[in-house]
Amino acid sequence: MAALTQHFAQAFDLTNEFNILRIICGLFLVPHMVMKAKDLPFTYEIYRQWRLYPPKAWVHACLVIEFIGSIGLVFAIHTRYVAALVAVFLFVATWAAWRVSDGKWLWNIGGCEYPLFWAICCVVVAMHG
């Protein structure tokens, strides 16, 4: 029990800037996961428009990755592996956004900037582990 308490004390030490980045990377997955799950038929249609086939498999895989990623990153559980998994997931999202947006950059007009930024952040978290 003492080891677990010590792990959480270190994992949530907000004077360590790496912990802040790791926690934020995990927390930022939550609203995306919730929005996907909230209206699955709409989410399937978006993935179909993004040409990710079969859309249901992609959506459910993304939900699982976002769930595992949010828990693992926030609570520092297998951080290096979870961050690497989430980074790959976000690089795929970057590619899909870029492809569908015809190469737009800015996220607010449908570009790939947002997922690429978070993918790079997760790479940094994975490197630090």
Coordinates of N, CA and C in Angstrom, one line a residue:
M1 N 0.8 -1.2 0.0 CA 0.0 0.0 0.0 C 0.9 1.3 0.0
A2 N 2.0 1.2 0.7 CA 2.9 2.4 0.8 C 3.5 2.7 -0.6
A3 N 3.8 1.6 -1.3 CA 4.4 1.8 -2.7 C 3.4 2.5 -3.6
L4 N 2.1 2.1 -3.5 CA 1.0 2.7 -4.3 C 0.8 4.1 -4.0
T5 N 0.8 4.4 -2.7 CA 0.7 5.8 -2.2 C 1.9 6.6 -2.7
Q6 N 3.1 6.1 -2.7 CA 4.2 6.8 -3.1 C 4.2 7.1 -4.6
H7 N 3.7 6.0 -5.4 CA 3.5 6.1 -6.8 C 2.6 7.3 -7.2
F8 N 1.4 7.3 -6.5 CA 0.5 8.4 -6.8 C 1.0 9.8 -6.4
A9 N 1.7 9.8 -5.3 CA 2.3 11.1 -4.8 C 3.2 11.6 -5.9
Q10 N 4.1 10.8 -6.4 CA 5.0 11.2 -7.5 C 4.3 11.5 -8.8
A11 N 3.2 10.7 -9.1 CA 2.5 10.9 -10.4 C 1.7 12.1 -10.4
F12 N 1.3 12.6 -9.3 CA 0.5 13.8 -9.2 C 1.2 15.0 -8.6
D13 N 2.5 15.0 -8.6 CA 3.3 16.1 -8.1 C 3.3 17.1 -9.3
L14 N 2.5 18.2 -9.1 CA 2.4 19.2 -10.1 C 3.5 20.2 -10.2
T15 N 4.5 20.0 -9.3 CA 5.8 20.8 -9.5 C 6.7 20.2 -10.5
N16 N 6.3 19.0 -11.0 CA 7.1 18.3 -12.0 C 6.3 18.5 -13.3
E17 N 6.9 19.3 -14.2 CA 6.2 19.7 -15.4 C 5.9 18.6 -16.3
F18 N 6.6 17.5 -16.3 CA 6.3 16.3 -17.1 C 4.9 15.7 -16.6
N19 N 4.7 15.7 -15.3 CA 3.4 15.2 -14.8 C 2.2 16.0 -15.4
I20 N 2.4 17.3 -15.5 CA 1.4 18.2 -16.0 C 1.1 17.8 -17.5
L21 N 2.1 17.7 -18.3 CA 2.0 17.3 -19.7 C 1.3 15.9 -19.8
R22 N 1.7 15.0 -19.0 CA 1.2 13.6 -19.0 C -0.3 13.6 -18.7
I23 N -0.7 14.3 -17.6 CA -2.0 14.4 -17.2 C -2.9 15.1 -18.2
I24 N -2.4 16.2 -18.7 CA -3.2 16.9 -19.7 C -3.4 16.1 -21.0
C25 N -2.4 15.3 -21.4 CA -2.6 14.5 -22.6 C -3.7 13.4 -22.3
G26 N -3.8 12.9 -21.1 CA -4.8 12.0 -20.8 C -6.2 12.6 -20.7
L27 N -6.3 13.8 -20.0 CA -7.5 14.4 -19.8 C -8.1 15.0 -21.1
F28 N -7.3 15.4 -22.1 CA -7.8 15.9 -23.3 C -8.4 14.8 -24.2
L29 N -8.2 13.5 -23.9 CA -8.8 12.5 -24.6 C -10.3 12.3 -24.2
V30 N -10.6 12.7 -22.9 CA -11.9 12.4 -22.3 C -13.1 13.0 -23.1
P31 N -13.0 14.3 -23.4 CA -14.2 14.9 -24.1 C -14.4 14.3 -25.5
H32 N -13.3 14.0 -26.2 CA -13.4 13.4 -27.5 C -14.1 12.0 -27.4
M33 N -13.7 11.2 -26.4 CA -14.2 9.9 -26.2 C -15.7 10.0 -25.9
V34 N -16.1 11.0 -25.0 CA -17.5 11.2 -24.6 C -18.3 11.6 -25.8
M35 N -17.8 12.5 -26.6 CA -18.6 13.0 -27.8 C -18.8 11.9 -28.8
K36 N -17.8 11.0 -29.0 CA -17.9 9.9 -29.9 C -19.0 8.9 -29.4
A37 N -18.9 8.6 -28.1 CA -19.9 7.6 -27.5 C -21.3 8.2 -27.4
K38 N -21.4 9.5 -27.3 CA -22.7 10.1 -27.1 C -23.7 9.9 -28.2
D39 N -23.1 9.9 -29.5 CA -24.0 9.8 -30.6 C -23.3 8.9 -31.6
L40 N -23.3 7.6 -31.4 CA -22.6 6.6 -32.2 C -23.0 6.7 -33.7
P41 N -24.3 6.7 -34.0 CA -24.6 6.8 -35.4 C -24.0 8.0 -36.2
F42 N -23.9 9.1 -35.5 CA -23.3 10.3 -36.1 C -21.8 10.1 -36.3
T43 N -21.2 9.5 -35.2 CA -19.7 9.2 -35.3 C -19.4 8.2 -36.4
Y44 N -20.3 7.2 -36.5 CA -20.0 6.3 -37.7 C -20.0 7.0 -39.0
E45 N -21.0 7.9 -39.1 CA -21.1 8.7 -40.4 C -19.9 9.5 -40.6
I46 N -19.3 10.1 -39.6 CA -18.1 11.0 -39.7 C -17.0 10.1 -40.2
Y47 N -16.8 8.9 -39.6 CA -15.7 8.0 -39.9 C -15.9 7.5 -41.3
R48 N -17.2 7.3 -41.8 CA -17.4 6.9 -43.1 C -17.0 8.0 -44.1
Q49 N -17.3 9.3 -43.7 CA -16.9 10.4 -44.6 C -15.3 10.5 -44.6
W50 N -14.7 10.1 -43.5 CA -13.2 10.1 -43.5 C -12.6 8.9 -44.2
R51 N -13.5 8.1 -44.7 CA -13.1 6.9 -45.5 C -12.2 5.9 -44.6
L52 N -12.6 5.8 -43.3 CA -12.0 4.8 -42.4 C -13.0 3.6 -42.3
Y53 N -12.7 2.6 -43.1 CA -13.6 1.4 -43.2 C -13.0 0.2 -42.5
P54 N -13.8 -0.5 -41.8 CA -15.2 -0.3 -41.5 C -15.4 0.7 -40.4
P55 N -16.3 1.7 -40.5 CA -16.3 2.8 -39.6 C -16.6 2.3 -38.1
K56 N -17.5 1.3 -38.0 CA -17.8 0.9 -36.6 C -16.6 0.3 -35.9
A57 N -15.8 -0.4 -36.6 CA -14.6 -1.0 -36.0 C -13.6 0.1 -35.7
W58 N -13.4 1.1 -36.5 CA -12.6 2.2 -36.2 C -13.1 3.0 -35.0
V59 N -14.3 3.3 -35.0 CA -14.9 4.1 -33.9 C -14.7 3.3 -32.5
H60 N -15.0 2.0 -32.5 CA -14.9 1.3 -31.3 C -13.4 1.1 -30.9
A61 N -12.5 1.0 -31.8 CA -11.1 0.9 -31.5 C -10.6 2.2 -31.0
C62 N -11.1 3.3 -31.5 CA -10.7 4.6 -31.0 C -11.2 4.8 -29.6
L63 N -12.5 4.4 -29.3 CA -13.0 4.5 -28.0 C -12.2 3.8 -27.0
V64 N -11.8 2.6 -27.4 CA -10.9 1.7 -26.5 C -9.6 2.4 -26.2
I65 N -9.0 2.9 -27.3 CA -7.7 3.6 -27.1 C -7.8 4.8 -26.3
E66 N -8.9 5.6 -26.5 CA -9.0 6.8 -25.7 C -9.3 6.5 -24.2
F67 N -10.0 5.4 -24.0 CA -10.3 5.0 -22.6 C -9.0 4.6 -21.9
I68 N -8.3 3.6 -22.6 CA -7.0 3.2 -22.0 C -6.0 4.3 -21.9
G69 N -6.0 5.2 -22.9 CA -5.1 6.3 -22.9 C -5.4 7.3 -21.8
S70 N -6.6 7.6 -21.6 CA -7.0 8.6 -20.5 C -6.6 8.0 -19.2
I71 N -7.0 6.8 -18.9 CA -6.7 6.2 -17.6 C -5.2 6.0 -17.4
G72 N -4.5 5.4 -18.4 CA -3.1 5.2 -18.3 C -2.3 6.5 -18.1
L73 N -2.6 7.5 -18.9 CA -1.8 8.7 -18.8 C -2.1 9.5 -17.5
V74 N -3.4 9.6 -17.2 CA -3.7 10.4 -16.0 C -3.1 9.7 -14.7
F75 N -3.2 8.4 -14.6 CA -2.7 7.7 -13.4 C -1.3 7.1 -13.5
A76 N -0.6 7.5 -14.6 CA 0.8 7.0 -14.8 C 0.9 5.5 -14.8
I77 N 0.1 4.8 -15.5 CA 0.1 3.4 -15.6 C 0.7 3.0 -16.9
H78 N 1.8 2.3 -16.9 CA 2.5 1.9 -18.1 C 2.6 3.1 -19.1
T79 N 3.1 4.2 -18.6 CA 3.0 5.5 -19.3 C 3.7 5.4 -20.6
R80 N 4.9 4.9 -20.7 CA 5.6 4.9 -22.0 C 4.8 4.2 -23.1
Y81 N 4.2 3.0 -22.8 CA 3.5 2.2 -23.8 C 2.2 2.9 -24.1
V82 N 1.5 3.4 -23.1 CA 0.2 4.0 -23.3 C 0.4 5.3 -24.2
A83 N 1.4 6.1 -23.8 CA 1.6 7.3 -24.6 C 2.0 7.0 -26.1
A84 N 2.7 5.9 -26.3 CA 3.1 5.5 -27.6 C 1.9 5.1 -28.4
L85 N 1.0 4.3 -27.8 CA -0.3 3.9 -28.4 C -1.1 5.1 -28.8
V86 N -1.3 6.0 -27.8 CA -2.1 7.2 -28.1 C -1.5 8.0 -29.2
A87 N -0.1 8.1 -29.2 CA 0.5 8.9 -30.3 C 0.2 8.3 -31.6
V88 N 0.3 7.0 -31.8 CA 0.0 6.3 -33.1 C -1.4 6.6 -33.4
F89 N -2.3 6.5 -32.5 CA -3.7 6.8 -32.7 C -3.9 8.2 -33.2
L90 N -3.2 9.2 -32.6 CA -3.3 10.6 -33.0 C -2.7 10.9 -34.3
F91 N -1.6 10.2 -34.7 CA -1.0 10.3 -36.0 C -2.0 9.8 -37.1
V92 N -2.7 8.7 -36.8 CA -3.7 8.3 -37.7 C -4.8 9.3 -37.9
A93 N -5.2 9.9 -36.8 CA -6.2 11.0 -36.8 C -5.7 12.2 -37.6
T94 N -4.4 12.5 -37.4 CA -3.8 13.6 -38.2 C -3.9 13.3 -39.7
W95 N -3.5 12.1 -40.0 CA -3.5 11.7 -41.5 C -5.0 11.7 -42.0
A96 N -5.9 11.2 -41.2 CA -7.3 11.3 -41.7 C -7.8 12.7 -41.9
A97 N -7.5 13.6 -40.9 CA -8.0 15.0 -41.0 C -7.3 15.6 -42.2
W98 N -6.0 15.4 -42.4 CA -5.3 16.0 -43.5 C -5.9 15.5 -44.8
R99 N -6.1 14.3 -44.9 CA -6.7 13.7 -46.2 C -8.1 14.2 -46.5
V100 N -8.9 14.3 -45.5 CA -10.3 14.7 -45.8 C -10.4 16.2 -46.0
S101 N -9.5 17.0 -45.4 CA -9.5 18.4 -45.5 C -8.7 19.0 -46.7
D102 N -8.2 18.1 -47.5 CA -7.4 18.4 -48.7 C -6.2 19.2 -48.3
G103 N -5.6 18.8 -47.2 CA -4.3 19.4 -46.7 C -4.4 20.6 -45.9
K104 N -5.6 21.0 -45.4 CA -5.7 22.2 -44.5 C -4.9 22.0 -43.2
W105 N -4.4 23.0 -42.7 CA -3.6 23.0 -41.5 C -4.4 23.3 -40.3
L106 N -5.0 24.4 -40.3 CA -5.7 24.9 -39.0 C -6.9 24.0 -38.6
W107 N -6.9 23.7 -37.4 CA -7.9 22.8 -36.8 C -9.3 23.3 -36.9
N108 N -9.4 24.7 -36.8 CA -10.8 25.2 -36.7 C -11.4 25.3 -38.1
I109 N -10.7 24.9 -39.1 CA -11.3 24.8 -40.5 C -11.2 23.4 -41.0
G110 N -11.1 22.5 -40.0 CA -11.0 21.0 -40.3 C -9.7 20.5 -40.6
G111 N -8.6 21.2 -40.3 CA -7.3 20.7 -40.6 C -6.7 19.8 -39.6
C112 N -5.5 19.5 -39.8 CA -4.8 18.4 -39.0 C -3.9 18.9 -37.8
E113 N -3.9 20.2 -37.6 CA -3.0 20.8 -36.6 C -3.3 20.2 -35.2
Y114 N -4.5 20.2 -34.8 CA -4.8 19.7 -33.4 C -4.4 18.3 -33.1
P115 N -4.7 17.3 -33.9 CA -4.3 16.0 -33.6 C -2.7 15.8 -33.7
L116 N -2.1 16.6 -34.6 CA -0.7 16.5 -34.8 C 0.0 17.0 -33.5
F117 N -0.5 18.2 -33.0 CA 0.1 18.7 -31.8 C 0.0 17.7 -30.6
W118 N -1.1 17.1 -30.4 CA -1.3 16.2 -29.3 C -0.5 14.9 -29.5
A119 N -0.4 14.5 -30.8 CA 0.5 13.3 -31.1 C 1.9 13.6 -30.7
I120 N 2.4 14.7 -31.0 CA 3.8 15.1 -30.7 C 3.9 15.2 -29.2
C121 N 2.9 15.7 -28.5 CA 3.0 15.8 -27.0 C 3.0 14.4 -26.4
C122 N 2.3 13.4 -27.0 CA 2.3 12.1 -26.5 C 3.6 11.4 -26.8
V123 N 4.3 11.7 -27.9 CA 5.6 11.2 -28.2 C 6.6 11.7 -27.2
V124 N 6.5 12.9 -26.8 CA 7.4 13.5 -25.7 C 7.1 12.7 -24.4
V125 N 5.9 12.5 -24.1 CA 5.5 11.7 -22.9 C 6.1 10.3 -23.0
A126 N 5.9 9.7 -24.1 CA 6.5 8.3 -24.3 C 8.0 8.3 -24.2
M127 N 8.7 9.3 -24.7 CA 10.1 9.4 -24.6 C 10.6 9.5 -23.1
H128 N 9.8 10.3 -22.4 CA 10.2 10.5 -21.0 C 9.8 9.3 -20.1
G129 N 8.6 8.7 -20.4 CA 8.1 7.5 -19.8 C 8.1 7.5 -18.4

